[in-house]
Amino acid sequence: MTGNSTPAPFTADDYRARMERATRAAADAGLAGLLVAPGPDLVWLTGYAPTATTERLTLLVLAAGTDPVLVVPTLEAPDAEKAAGAPALTLRDWTDGKDPYAATAALLDPSGRFGVSDNAWAMHLLGLQKALPGTSYASLTEALPMLRAVKDEAELRLLTAAGAAADAAFEEIRGVPFAGRRESEIAADLAALLRRFGHEQVDFTIVASGPNGANPHHEVGDRVVERGDMVVLDFGGLKDGYGSDTSRTVHVGEPTDEERRVHDIVREAQEAGFRAVRPGAACQDVDRAARAVITDAGYGEYFIHRTGHGIGVTTHEPPYMIEGEEQPLVPGMCFSVEPGIYLPGRFGVRIEDIVTVTEDGGRRLNNTRREMVTVD
């Protein structure tokens, strides 16, 4: 599962089923349809990712009772035709000098409310509003936050393989020297390992040593790692189009009793969050379970972020494991469980696994040891 073997590609039928599912979800939400610009939603729905960012309008139009239509610039139509999902939709191209908004407006209910992918350009949305002043719009994150949240079996296989590849990278990084090297050098090692184990894209390699570990989103720098440092490692990216994201906290040499105790608390909190995963539980229940362990141990004020986030064709997406999120967990959802404790000026600890909801609980997609690991 950690090698570079090529998985079976998604087919036009797979993309057709996704577009039909999205169209039904839009109708159920009271929307006239969906407007999907280049980005992760378009990749998930059609398999099409334009090779370059462009100001020219590209938009997938999904509406009940009509076939899916992808509006594309004429000069990019040959690439769009090669997308795996192209046989499941109609391409409508437009040439420079023509009005793409008029061409798109002809496909839309002039008084409808549409869900719009979050990375649509403002000028494109404003252009549509000008062409159809009776329309209104809502972001997909607001209107259909769970659109990509429930993964099918093929997606789960890809996420499992991505998690195993990240695990393999961690097992290797444990063997490299830490003391006396810069954080940036260790981060480069991690990135190289992710690529060696099949990642085509590395999204982040956080190496937060000593006091830098108290910043959950520390930017890798030139601090030299010292013996006695706690080091938070948080890394991931995309393998065969699906994400990995895992965190482990290691110690350079033998930890103090306090460092070991804090690490044990986080490990217990992570286990509690994992045990809370089951169909029908609310997302916030995962956060509450993990947070209760840390709060009861007296470190509640030092757990300063949500417990988790979804993962799929991006490394951060809905659902979110956070207080106030009452969305029920459904088999096939995948998300991180990553509590942490961050002691300013001293050190931090975070332990993170990707978890998928099963019919009767949860399954971890990361399986490296969660106990304290020491490195040289």
mmCIF file of C-alpha atoms in Angstrom:
data_model
loop_
_atom_site.group_PDB
_atom_site.id
_atom_site.type_symbol
_atom_site.label_atom_id
_atom_site.label_comp_id
_atom_site.label_asym_id
_atom_site.label_seq_id
_atom_site.Cartn_x
_atom_site.Cartn_y
_atom_site.Cartn_z
ATOM 1 C CA MET A 1 0.000 0.000 0.000
ATOM 2 C CA THR A 2 2.970 2.343 0.349
ATOM 3 C CA GLY A 3 4.491 1.920 -3.086
ATOM 4 C CA ASN A 4 3.916 3.674 -6.377
ATOM 5 C CA SER A 5 1.461 1.198 -7.915
ATOM 6 C CA THR A 6 -1.200 2.969 -9.951
ATOM 7 C CA PRO A 7 -4.763 2.442 -8.685
ATOM 8 C CA ALA A 8 -7.659 1.849 -11.062
ATOM 9 C CA PRO A 9 -8.763 5.267 -12.349
ATOM 10 C CA PHE A 10 -12.223 6.640 -11.754
ATOM 11 C CA THR A 11 -14.490 6.173 -14.771
ATOM 12 C CA ALA A 12 -17.027 8.363 -16.525
ATOM 13 C CA ASP A 13 -19.723 6.396 -14.707
ATOM 14 C CA ASP A 14 -18.118 7.276 -11.369
ATOM 15 C CA TYR A 15 -18.179 10.971 -12.245
ATOM 16 C CA ARG A 16 -21.724 10.727 -13.612
ATOM 17 C CA ALA A 17 -22.874 9.259 -10.300
ATOM 18 C CA ARG A 18 -21.146 12.058 -8.379
ATOM 19 C CA MET A 19 -22.761 14.763 -10.528
ATOM 20 C CA GLU A 20 -26.178 13.131 -10.099
ATOM 21 C CA ARG A 21 -25.631 12.932 -6.351
ATOM 22 C CA ALA A 22 -24.599 16.587 -6.204
ATOM 23 C CA THR A 23 -27.609 17.656 -8.281
ATOM 24 C CA ARG A 24 -29.996 15.784 -5.969
ATOM 25 C CA ALA A 25 -28.323 17.281 -2.910
ATOM 26 C CA ALA A 26 -28.711 20.773 -4.400
ATOM 27 C CA ALA A 27 -32.411 20.215 -5.043
ATOM 28 C CA ASP A 28 -32.895 18.856 -1.526
ATOM 29 C CA ALA A 29 -31.257 22.030 -0.196
ATOM 30 C CA GLY A 30 -33.701 24.194 -2.141
ATOM 31 C CA LEU A 31 -31.175 25.274 -4.762
ATOM 32 C CA ALA A 32 -31.835 25.628 -8.465
ATOM 33 C CA GLY A 33 -28.426 24.125 -9.171
ATOM 34 C CA LEU A 34 -24.691 24.242 -8.611
ATOM 35 C CA LEU A 35 -22.012 26.339 -10.313
ATOM 36 C CA VAL A 36 -18.588 24.759 -9.920
ATOM 37 C CA ALA A 37 -15.382 26.607 -10.814
ATOM 38 C CA PRO A 38 -11.906 25.046 -11.188
ATOM 39 C CA GLY A 39 -10.726 23.593 -7.897
ATOM 40 C CA PRO A 40 -11.232 20.494 -5.768
ATOM 41 C CA ASP A 41 -15.010 20.343 -6.314
ATOM 42 C CA LEU A 42 -14.559 20.344 -10.092
ATOM 43 C CA VAL A 43 -11.871 17.654 -9.869
ATOM 44 C CA TRP A 44 -14.100 15.497 -7.667
ATOM 45 C CA LEU A 45 -17.140 15.919 -9.913
ATOM 46 C CA THR A 46 -15.527 15.639 -13.357
ATOM 47 C CA GLY A 47 -11.857 14.695 -13.089
ATOM 48 C CA TYR A 48 -10.987 17.962 -14.856
ATOM 49 C CA ALA A 49 -8.271 20.234 -13.506
ATOM 50 C CA PRO A 50 -7.261 23.052 -15.883
ATOM 51 C CA THR A 51 -3.501 23.064 -16.325
ATOM 52 C CA ALA A 52 -3.173 26.751 -15.481
ATOM 53 C CA THR A 53 -5.061 29.365 -13.520
ATOM 54 C CA THR A 54 -6.802 31.662 -15.960
ATOM 55 C CA GLU A 55 -9.130 34.642 -15.876
ATOM 56 C CA ARG A 56 -11.280 32.995 -18.548
ATOM 57 C CA LEU A 57 -14.554 31.574 -17.235
ATOM 58 C CA THR A 58 -14.696 27.806 -16.691
ATOM 59 C CA LEU A 59 -17.840 26.623 -14.945
ATOM 60 C CA LEU A 60 -19.685 23.342 -14.456
ATOM 61 C CA VAL A 61 -23.455 23.862 -14.375
ATOM 62 C CA LEU A 62 -25.536 21.232 -12.569
ATOM 63 C CA ALA A 63 -29.320 21.603 -12.389
ATOM 64 C CA ALA A 64 -32.181 19.159 -11.926
ATOM 65 C CA GLY A 65 -33.832 18.033 -15.137
ATOM 66 C CA THR A 66 -30.904 18.999 -17.368
ATOM 67 C CA ASP A 67 -27.679 17.318 -18.391
ATOM 68 C CA PRO A 68 -24.457 18.596 -16.800
ATOM 69 C CA VAL A 69 -22.749 21.283 -18.877
ATOM 70 C CA LEU A 70 -19.146 22.419 -18.610
ATOM 71 C CA VAL A 71 -18.614 25.926 -19.967
ATOM 72 C CA VAL A 72 -14.986 26.265 -21.085
ATOM 73 C CA PRO A 73 -12.853 28.627 -23.156
ATOM 74 C CA THR A 74 -12.435 27.281 -26.693
ATOM 75 C CA LEU A 75 -8.659 27.162 -26.372
ATOM 76 C CA GLU A 76 -8.971 24.873 -23.316
ATOM 77 C CA ALA A 77 -11.733 22.645 -24.695
ATOM 78 C CA PRO A 78 -9.291 19.976 -26.019
ATOM 79 C CA ASP A 79 -7.922 19.464 -22.495
ATOM 80 C CA ALA A 80 -11.425 19.374 -20.997
ATOM 81 C CA GLU A 81 -12.440 16.713 -23.510
ATOM 82 C CA LYS A 82 -9.678 14.463 -22.176
ATOM 83 C CA ALA A 83 -11.019 14.537 -18.599
ATOM 84 C CA ALA A 84 -12.260 11.177 -17.324
ATOM 85 C CA GLY A 85 -15.690 12.630 -16.622
ATOM 86 C CA ALA A 86 -16.088 14.380 -19.978
ATOM 87 C CA PRO A 87 -18.282 11.611 -21.506
ATOM 88 C CA ALA A 88 -20.795 12.233 -18.707
ATOM 89 C CA LEU A 89 -21.368 15.896 -19.554
ATOM 90 C CA THR A 90 -21.797 18.358 -22.398
ATOM 91 C CA LEU A 91 -19.023 20.800 -23.237
ATOM 92 C CA ARG A 92 -20.038 24.289 -24.275
ATOM 93 C CA ASP A 93 -17.089 26.391 -25.341
ATOM 94 C CA TRP A 94 -16.824 30.122 -25.853
ATOM 95 C CA THR A 95 -14.248 32.122 -27.785
ATOM 96 C CA ASP A 96 -12.384 35.256 -26.808
ATOM 97 C CA GLY A 97 -14.424 38.295 -27.747
ATOM 98 C CA LYS A 98 -17.716 36.602 -26.867
ATOM 99 C CA ASP A 99 -19.615 37.084 -23.611
ATOM 100 C CA PRO A 100 -19.164 33.959 -21.438
ATOM 101 C CA TYR A 101 -21.761 35.190 -18.951
ATOM 102 C CA ALA A 102 -24.468 35.403 -21.592
ATOM 103 C CA ALA A 103 -23.589 31.877 -22.711
ATOM 104 C CA THR A 104 -23.794 30.622 -19.117
ATOM 105 C CA ALA A 105 -26.922 32.603 -18.295
ATOM 106 C CA ALA A 106 -28.812 30.693 -20.977
ATOM 107 C CA LEU A 107 -28.328 27.546 -18.879
ATOM 108 C CA LEU A 108 -29.681 29.005 -15.625
ATOM 109 C CA ASP A 109 -33.040 29.698 -14.035
ATOM 110 C CA PRO A 110 -33.144 33.520 -14.158
ATOM 111 C CA SER A 111 -34.677 33.681 -10.680
ATOM 112 C CA GLY A 112 -32.900 30.705 -9.109
ATOM 113 C CA ARG A 113 -30.635 30.438 -6.100
ATOM 114 C CA PHE A 114 -27.420 28.569 -6.868
ATOM 115 C CA GLY A 115 -24.671 27.001 -4.835
ATOM 116 C CA VAL A 116 -21.253 28.272 -5.954
ATOM 117 C CA SER A 117 -17.915 26.586 -5.282
ATOM 118 C CA ASP A 118 -15.861 28.574 -2.817
ATOM 119 C CA ASN A 119 -12.973 29.258 -5.180
ATOM 120 C CA ALA A 120 -15.073 30.848 -7.919
ATOM 121 C CA TRP A 121 -13.640 34.216 -8.931
ATOM 122 C CA ALA A 122 -15.575 37.255 -7.707
ATOM 123 C CA MET A 123 -15.529 38.792 -11.195
ATOM 124 C CA HIS A 124 -17.203 35.684 -12.617
ATOM 125 C CA LEU A 125 -19.936 35.662 -9.996
ATOM 126 C CA LEU A 126 -20.497 39.383 -10.462
ATOM 127 C CA GLY A 127 -20.641 38.847 -14.220
ATOM 128 C CA LEU A 128 -23.392 36.271 -13.787
ATOM 129 C CA GLN A 129 -25.290 38.521 -11.400
ATOM 130 C CA LYS A 130 -25.164 41.312 -13.970
ATOM 131 C CA ALA A 131 -26.438 38.987 -16.689
ATOM 132 C CA LEU A 132 -29.143 37.537 -14.412
ATOM 133 C CA PRO A 133 -29.996 40.107 -11.729
ATOM 134 C CA GLY A 134 -32.789 37.897 -10.382
ATOM 135 C CA THR A 135 -30.421 35.133 -9.294
ATOM 136 C CA SER A 136 -28.877 34.679 -5.855
ATOM 137 C CA TYR A 137 -25.987 32.589 -4.619
ATOM 138 C CA ALA A 138 -24.651 30.668 -1.627
ATOM 139 C CA SER A 139 -21.219 29.183 -1.103
ATOM 140 C CA LEU A 140 -21.021 25.395 -1.327
ATOM 141 C CA THR A 141 -19.394 25.250 2.099
ATOM 142 C CA GLU A 142 -22.487 26.969 3.502
ATOM 143 C CA ALA A 143 -25.126 25.265 1.354
ATOM 144 C CA LEU A 144 -23.720 21.730 0.941
ATOM 145 C CA PRO A 145 -20.888 21.324 3.437
ATOM 146 C CA MET A 146 -21.084 17.526 3.280
ATOM 147 C CA LEU A 147 -21.010 17.256 -0.523
ATOM 148 C CA ARG A 148 -17.666 15.412 -0.646
ATOM 149 C CA ALA A 149 -17.657 14.185 2.955
ATOM 150 C CA VAL A 150 -18.889 10.601 2.514
ATOM 151 C CA LYS A 151 -16.333 8.569 0.587
ATOM 152 C CA ASP A 152 -17.092 5.502 -1.501
ATOM 153 C CA GLU A 153 -15.039 2.295 -1.360
ATOM 154 C CA ALA A 154 -12.622 3.390 -4.079
ATOM 155 C CA GLU A 155 -11.970 6.689 -2.314
ATOM 156 C CA LEU A 156 -11.463 4.897 0.996
ATOM 157 C CA ARG A 157 -8.843 2.661 -0.630
ATOM 158 C CA LEU A 158 -6.988 5.722 -1.892
ATOM 159 C CA LEU A 159 -7.127 7.449 1.491
ATOM 160 C CA THR A 160 -5.956 4.266 3.201
ATOM 161 C CA ALA A 161 -2.996 4.041 0.825
ATOM 162 C CA ALA A 162 -2.143 7.718 1.395
ATOM 163 C CA GLY A 163 -2.229 7.168 5.158
ATOM 164 C CA ALA A 164 0.005 4.110 4.885
ATOM 165 C CA ALA A 165 2.479 6.092 2.778
ATOM 166 C CA ALA A 166 2.611 8.854 5.406
ATOM 167 C CA ASP A 167 3.152 6.188 8.072
ATOM 168 C CA ALA A 168 6.059 4.777 6.073
ATOM 169 C CA ALA A 169 7.580 8.262 5.908
ATOM 170 C CA PHE A 170 7.330 8.591 9.696
ATOM 171 C CA GLU A 171 9.001 5.236 10.272
ATOM 172 C CA GLU A 172 11.885 6.371 8.075
ATOM 173 C CA ILE A 173 12.230 9.860 9.576
ATOM 174 C CA ARG A 174 12.659 8.332 13.034
ATOM 175 C CA GLY A 175 16.014 7.035 11.846
ATOM 176 C CA VAL A 176 17.513 10.330 10.624
ATOM 177 C CA PRO A 177 19.626 12.566 12.878
ATOM 178 C CA PHE A 178 17.674 15.345 14.613
ATOM 179 C CA ALA A 179 20.105 16.929 17.067
ATOM 180 C CA GLY A 180 22.360 19.546 15.493
ATOM 181 C CA ARG A 181 20.289 19.891 12.309
ATOM 182 C CA ARG A 182 17.950 22.691 11.277
ATOM 183 C CA GLU A 183 14.200 22.208 11.247
ATOM 184 C CA SER A 184 14.234 23.015 7.519
ATOM 185 C CA GLU A 185 16.649 20.148 6.830
ATOM 186 C CA ILE A 186 14.444 17.613 8.609
ATOM 187 C CA ALA A 187 11.385 19.014 6.821
ATOM 188 C CA ALA A 188 13.157 18.491 3.499
ATOM 189 C CA ASP A 189 13.837 14.887 4.506
ATOM 190 C CA LEU A 190 10.142 14.423 5.280
ATOM 191 C CA ALA A 191 9.069 15.892 1.944
ATOM 192 C CA ALA A 192 11.464 13.608 0.087
ATOM 193 C CA LEU A 193 10.134 10.587 1.983
ATOM 194 C CA LEU A 194 6.517 11.453 1.182
ATOM 195 C CA ARG A 195 7.440 11.630 -2.498
ATOM 196 C CA ARG A 196 9.409 8.399 -2.290
ATOM 197 C CA PHE A 197 6.333 6.667 -0.915
ATOM 198 C CA GLY A 198 4.116 7.879 -3.723
ATOM 199 C CA HIS A 199 2.925 11.396 -2.953
ATOM 200 C CA GLU A 200 2.748 13.573 -6.054
ATOM 201 C CA GLN A 201 2.108 16.654 -3.917
ATOM 202 C CA VAL A 202 3.502 17.623 -0.508
ATOM 203 C CA ASP A 203 1.233 20.153 1.194
ATOM 204 C CA PHE A 204 3.061 20.679 4.488
ATOM 205 C CA THR A 205 5.967 19.349 6.542
ATOM 206 C CA ILE A 206 5.853 21.000 9.958
ATOM 207 C CA VAL A 207 8.924 20.377 12.108
ATOM 208 C CA ALA A 208 8.391 22.391 15.307
ATOM 209 C CA SER A 209 11.183 21.904 17.822
ATOM 210 C CA GLY A 210 11.412 23.005 21.440
ATOM 211 C CA PRO A 211 9.458 26.240 22.043
ATOM 212 C CA ASN A 212 8.385 26.307 18.387
ATOM 213 C CA GLY A 213 6.213 23.285 19.149
ATOM 214 C CA ALA A 214 3.876 25.554 21.120
ATOM 215 C CA ASN A 215 2.742 27.082 17.782
ATOM 216 C CA PRO A 216 0.409 24.560 16.082
ATOM 217 C CA HIS A 217 1.062 26.039 12.624
ATOM 218 C CA HIS A 218 4.724 26.823 13.065
ATOM 219 C CA GLU A 219 6.458 27.708 9.810
ATOM 220 C CA VAL A 220 9.581 25.608 9.439
ATOM 221 C CA GLY A 221 12.629 27.719 10.138
ATOM 222 C CA ASP A 222 16.375 27.574 10.699
ATOM 223 C CA ARG A 223 16.278 26.769 14.401
ATOM 224 C CA VAL A 224 18.820 24.070 15.187
ATOM 225 C CA VAL A 225 17.238 21.130 16.975
ATOM 226 C CA GLU A 226 18.893 20.407 20.304
ATOM 227 C CA ARG A 227 19.092 17.389 22.573
ATOM 228 C CA GLY A 228 16.264 17.633 25.083
ATOM 229 C CA ASP A 229 13.823 19.101 22.525
ATOM 230 C CA MET A 230 10.316 17.884 22.008
ATOM 231 C CA VAL A 231 9.622 17.995 18.237
ATOM 232 C CA VAL A 232 6.144 18.096 16.681
ATOM 233 C CA LEU A 233 6.051 16.514 13.212
ATOM 234 C CA ASP A 234 2.924 17.244 11.131
ATOM 235 C CA PHE A 235 3.023 16.329 7.460
ATOM 236 C CA GLY A 236 0.916 15.304 4.513
ATOM 237 C CA GLY A 237 -0.105 15.859 0.930
ATOM 238 C CA LEU A 238 -1.764 14.072 -1.964
ATOM 239 C CA LYS A 239 -1.116 10.544 -3.180
ATOM 240 C CA ASP A 240 -3.020 9.548 -6.325
ATOM 241 C CA GLY A 241 -5.214 12.588 -5.762
ATOM 242 C CA TYR A 242 -6.205 11.849 -2.154
ATOM 243 C CA GLY A 243 -4.855 13.284 1.053
ATOM 244 C CA SER A 244 -2.693 12.226 3.954
ATOM 245 C CA ASP A 245 -2.180 14.125 7.190
ATOM 246 C CA THR A 246 -0.576 12.778 10.348
ATOM 247 C CA SER A 247 1.192 14.149 13.393
ATOM 248 C CA ARG A 248 3.542 12.543 15.868
ATOM 249 C CA THR A 249 5.608 14.215 18.579
ATOM 250 C CA VAL A 250 9.084 12.821 19.164
ATOM 251 C CA HIS A 251 11.749 13.654 21.724
ATOM 252 C CA VAL A 252 15.454 14.128 21.082
ATOM 253 C CA GLY A 253 16.979 11.982 23.773
ATOM 254 C CA GLU A 254 15.188 11.073 27.003
ATOM 255 C CA PRO A 255 12.191 13.232 27.981
ATOM 256 C CA THR A 256 11.569 14.695 31.425
ATOM 257 C CA ASP A 257 8.775 13.344 33.584
ATOM 258 C CA GLU A 258 6.643 16.402 32.757
ATOM 259 C CA GLU A 259 7.184 16.008 29.012
ATOM 260 C CA ARG A 260 6.260 12.350 29.216
ATOM 261 C CA ARG A 261 3.163 13.155 31.288
ATOM 262 C CA VAL A 262 1.936 15.800 28.820
ATOM 263 C CA HIS A 263 2.532 13.429 25.930
ATOM 264 C CA ASP A 264 0.555 10.705 27.731
ATOM 265 C CA ILE A 265 -2.362 13.101 28.302
ATOM 266 C CA VAL A 266 -2.496 13.974 24.604
ATOM 267 C CA ARG A 267 -2.298 10.294 23.684
ATOM 268 C CA GLU A 268 -5.212 9.535 26.021
ATOM 269 C CA ALA A 269 -7.175 12.460 24.553
ATOM 270 C CA GLN A 270 -6.547 11.220 21.032
ATOM 271 C CA GLU A 271 -7.722 7.753 22.017
ATOM 272 C CA ALA A 272 -10.855 9.230 23.607
ATOM 273 C CA GLY A 273 -11.617 11.196 20.452
ATOM 274 C CA PHE A 274 -11.192 8.058 18.371
ATOM 275 C CA ARG A 275 -13.471 6.042 20.665
ATOM 276 C CA ALA A 276 -16.183 8.693 20.248
ATOM 277 C CA VAL A 277 -16.340 8.036 16.491
ATOM 278 C CA ARG A 278 -19.484 6.116 15.571
ATOM 279 C CA PRO A 279 -22.418 6.566 13.178
ATOM 280 C CA GLY A 280 -24.961 9.042 14.479
ATOM 281 C CA ALA A 281 -22.614 10.787 16.889
ATOM 282 C CA ALA A 282 -22.242 14.507 16.267
ATOM 283 C CA CYS A 283 -18.955 15.921 15.023
ATOM 284 C CA GLN A 284 -18.743 17.960 18.226
ATOM 285 C CA ASP A 285 -18.859 14.754 20.278
ATOM 286 C CA VAL A 286 -15.384 13.860 18.993
ATOM 287 C CA ASP A 287 -14.087 17.270 20.037
ATOM 288 C CA ARG A 288 -15.776 17.040 23.423
ATOM 289 C CA ALA A 289 -14.360 13.598 24.175
ATOM 290 C CA ALA A 290 -10.776 14.595 23.383
ATOM 291 C CA ARG A 291 -11.037 17.988 25.039
ATOM 292 C CA ALA A 292 -12.471 16.558 28.262
ATOM 293 C CA VAL A 293 -9.345 14.484 28.864
ATOM 294 C CA ILE A 294 -7.059 17.496 28.455
ATOM 295 C CA THR A 295 -9.302 19.775 30.510
ATOM 296 C CA ASP A 296 -9.614 17.254 33.341
ATOM 297 C CA ALA A 297 -5.816 17.008 33.426
ATOM 298 C CA GLY A 298 -5.562 20.772 33.951
ATOM 299 C CA TYR A 299 -4.348 21.765 30.480
ATOM 300 C CA GLY A 300 -7.629 22.860 28.878
ATOM 301 C CA GLU A 301 -6.461 26.403 28.156
ATOM 302 C CA TYR A 302 -3.521 25.000 26.197
ATOM 303 C CA PHE A 303 -5.629 23.034 23.697
ATOM 304 C CA ILE A 304 -6.209 25.925 21.301
ATOM 305 C CA HIS A 305 -7.641 24.447 18.095
ATOM 306 C CA ARG A 306 -10.425 22.163 16.882
ATOM 307 C CA THR A 307 -9.947 18.431 17.245
ATOM 308 C CA GLY A 308 -10.190 17.609 13.560
ATOM 309 C CA HIS A 309 -11.009 18.360 9.947
ATOM 310 C CA GLY A 310 -12.170 16.368 6.967
ATOM 311 C CA ILE A 311 -9.859 15.068 4.262
ATOM 312 C CA GLY A 312 -10.311 13.810 0.709
ATOM 313 C CA VAL A 313 -9.198 15.416 -2.543
ATOM 314 C CA THR A 314 -7.867 18.186 -0.293
ATOM 315 C CA THR A 315 -6.068 17.819 3.018
ATOM 316 C CA HIS A 316 -8.502 20.158 4.836
ATOM 317 C CA GLU A 317 -12.255 20.131 4.129
ATOM 318 C CA PRO A 318 -15.568 19.547 5.935
ATOM 319 C CA PRO A 319 -16.604 18.023 8.271
ATOM 320 C CA TYR A 320 -14.938 19.711 11.245
ATOM 321 C CA MET A 321 -14.670 18.196 14.707
ATOM 322 C CA ILE A 322 -15.465 21.296 16.723
ATOM 323 C CA GLU A 323 -17.901 22.451 19.398
ATOM 324 C CA GLY A 324 -21.150 23.590 17.808
ATOM 325 C CA GLU A 325 -20.923 21.260 14.787
ATOM 326 C CA GLU A 326 -23.949 19.004 15.158
ATOM 327 C CA GLN A 327 -23.574 17.258 11.793
ATOM 328 C CA PRO A 328 -23.988 13.529 12.493
ATOM 329 C CA LEU A 329 -21.197 11.174 11.551
ATOM 330 C CA VAL A 330 -21.975 8.858 8.626
ATOM 331 C CA PRO A 331 -20.084 5.736 7.490
ATOM 332 C CA GLY A 332 -17.524 6.769 4.887
ATOM 333 C CA MET A 333 -16.682 10.144 6.403
ATOM 334 C CA CYS A 334 -12.937 10.677 6.868
ATOM 335 C CA PHE A 335 -11.350 13.223 9.182
ATOM 336 C CA SER A 336 -8.460 13.855 11.515
ATOM 337 C CA VAL A 337 -8.469 13.378 15.272
ATOM 338 C CA GLU A 338 -5.604 15.581 16.490
ATOM 339 C CA PRO A 339 -5.726 17.007 19.998
ATOM 340 C CA GLY A 340 -2.733 18.874 21.337
ATOM 341 C CA ILE A 341 -1.265 20.743 24.282
ATOM 342 C CA TYR A 342 0.855 23.858 23.623
ATOM 343 C CA LEU A 343 2.855 25.396 26.461
ATOM 344 C CA PRO A 344 4.073 28.851 25.333
ATOM 345 C CA GLY A 345 7.821 29.282 25.299
ATOM 346 C CA ARG A 346 8.397 25.656 26.254
ATOM 347 C CA PHE A 347 7.075 22.853 24.019
ATOM 348 C CA GLY A 348 4.018 21.369 22.368
ATOM 349 C CA VAL A 349 2.561 17.915 21.749
ATOM 350 C CA ARG A 350 0.148 16.833 19.021
ATOM 351 C CA ILE A 351 -0.904 13.325 17.959
ATOM 352 C CA GLU A 352 -3.001 12.943 14.814
ATOM 353 C CA ASP A 353 -4.568 10.115 12.875
ATOM 354 C CA ILE A 354 -6.967 10.152 9.968
ATOM 355 C CA VAL A 355 -10.066 8.166 10.920
ATOM 356 C CA THR A 356 -12.943 6.875 8.806
ATOM 357 C CA VAL A 357 -16.405 6.167 10.178
ATOM 358 C CA THR A 358 -17.451 2.518 9.839
ATOM 359 C CA GLU A 359 -20.822 0.853 10.343
ATOM 360 C CA ASP A 360 -20.132 0.327 14.042
ATOM 361 C CA GLY A 361 -17.382 2.751 15.024
ATOM 362 C CA GLY A 362 -14.206 4.070 13.452
ATOM 363 C CA ARG A 363 -11.072 2.825 11.719
ATOM 364 C CA ARG A 364 -7.693 4.556 11.846
ATOM 365 C CA LEU A 365 -5.863 5.179 8.572
ATOM 366 C CA ASN A 366 -2.621 5.933 10.455
ATOM 367 C CA ASN A 367 -1.105 3.162 12.513
ATOM 368 C CA THR A 368 2.357 4.207 13.668
ATOM 369 C CA ARG A 369 2.958 4.045 17.413
ATOM 370 C CA ARG A 370 1.403 6.818 19.478
ATOM 371 C CA GLU A 371 3.561 6.297 22.566
ATOM 372 C CA MET A 372 6.553 8.553 23.106
ATOM 373 C CA VAL A 373 9.245 7.975 20.470
ATOM 374 C CA THR A 374 12.812 9.110 21.078
ATOM 375 C CA VAL A 375 15.193 10.094 18.283
ATOM 376 C CA ASP A 376 18.871 10.984 18.118
#
